[in-house]
């Protein structure tokens, strides 16, 4: 359930309002990038993913049937930790299993097990044996794989694509980006969403028409995975991402 306004322990001085943006923002909870629906304090330029703003105290995950993950505001201990879903560092809000030591970003923990837009249905797997469309390698992190088994994308690869394209948001400082209706300076369109050009591995021996169709379907799969990784796995956001990727 989404509330229009909330109070949050991480920002006690002001209430946070539910807003929608087609521009990337850096979540002040998990320190990862998001897009779409989120909670925001405009006065302080403070943003939280919905999953970070309204977390579950504890969760179970089908990939770790013996684990119980507890929501924490900071990583436990003094040793660097990484997310078992995307392999990226954990530096803020997280879900942690005390018995196994596994960690998950809140958005990774809530990744849908199935993404279905009517054309491409993608299933989330802990590991798959087929090659990733992005890196060409097998194994590695969690992956989304299509029902037809032609399209496979590592969650880690999608994170890397976002980090490369949005290094200013991921990197130093707060790295905030203007939102719809806000007064912040908006960045050029092509810098907001990763470009598909020269990024998808497409080793085909098919006709040109079939290759084009295959790449289009892979691109469609990619935009839905990106929307899920960013915390808003909706057709609306996937459509926004698709239109912006085409300008890259």
PDB file of C-alpha atoms in Angstrom, residues 134 153-167 170 193-197 199-200 222 226 245:
ATOM      1  CA  UNK A 134      24.855  -7.724 -22.004  1.00  0.00           C
ATOM      2  CA  UNK A 153      20.141 -10.367 -18.465  1.00  0.00           C
ATOM      3  CA  UNK A 154      22.203 -10.352 -15.286  1.00  0.00           C
ATOM      4  CA  UNK A 155      20.872  -7.976 -12.629  1.00  0.00           C
ATOM      5  CA  UNK A 156      24.542  -7.056 -12.034  1.00  0.00           C
ATOM      6  CA  UNK A 157      24.983  -6.060 -15.680  1.00  0.00           C
ATOM      7  CA  UNK A 158      21.940  -3.817 -15.574  1.00  0.00           C
ATOM      8  CA  UNK A 159      23.355  -2.149 -12.439  1.00  0.00           C
ATOM      9  CA  UNK A 160      26.665  -1.601 -14.236  1.00  0.00           C
ATOM     10  CA  UNK A 161      24.939  -0.069 -17.258  1.00  0.00           C
ATOM     11  CA  UNK A 162      23.146   2.374 -14.985  1.00  0.00           C
ATOM     12  CA  UNK A 163      26.337   3.206 -13.085  1.00  0.00           C
ATOM     13  CA  UNK A 164      28.203   3.875 -16.332  1.00  0.00           C
ATOM     14  CA  UNK A 165      25.480   6.097 -17.762  1.00  0.00           C
ATOM     15  CA  UNK A 166      24.641   7.849 -14.502  1.00  0.00           C
ATOM     16  CA  UNK A 167      28.094   8.069 -12.937  1.00  0.00           C
ATOM     17  CA  UNK A 170      26.059   7.215  -8.429  1.00  0.00           C
ATOM     18  CA  UNK A 193      18.920   6.375 -19.749  1.00  0.00           C
ATOM     19  CA  UNK A 194      21.564   3.857 -20.912  1.00  0.00           C
ATOM     20  CA  UNK A 195      21.834   3.566 -24.651  1.00  0.00           C
ATOM     21  CA  UNK A 196      21.300   0.191 -26.270  1.00  0.00           C
ATOM     22  CA  UNK A 197      23.837   0.906 -28.977  1.00  0.00           C
ATOM     23  CA  UNK A 199      25.710  -2.882 -25.492  1.00  0.00           C
ATOM     24  CA  UNK A 200      23.762  -6.050 -26.299  1.00  0.00           C
ATOM     25  CA  UNK A 222      16.062  -4.746 -21.021  1.00  0.00           C
ATOM     26  CA  UNK A 226      15.842  -1.668 -15.757  1.00  0.00           C
ATOM     27  CA  UNK A 245      16.888   4.620 -24.535  1.00  0.00           C
TER      28      UNK A 245
END
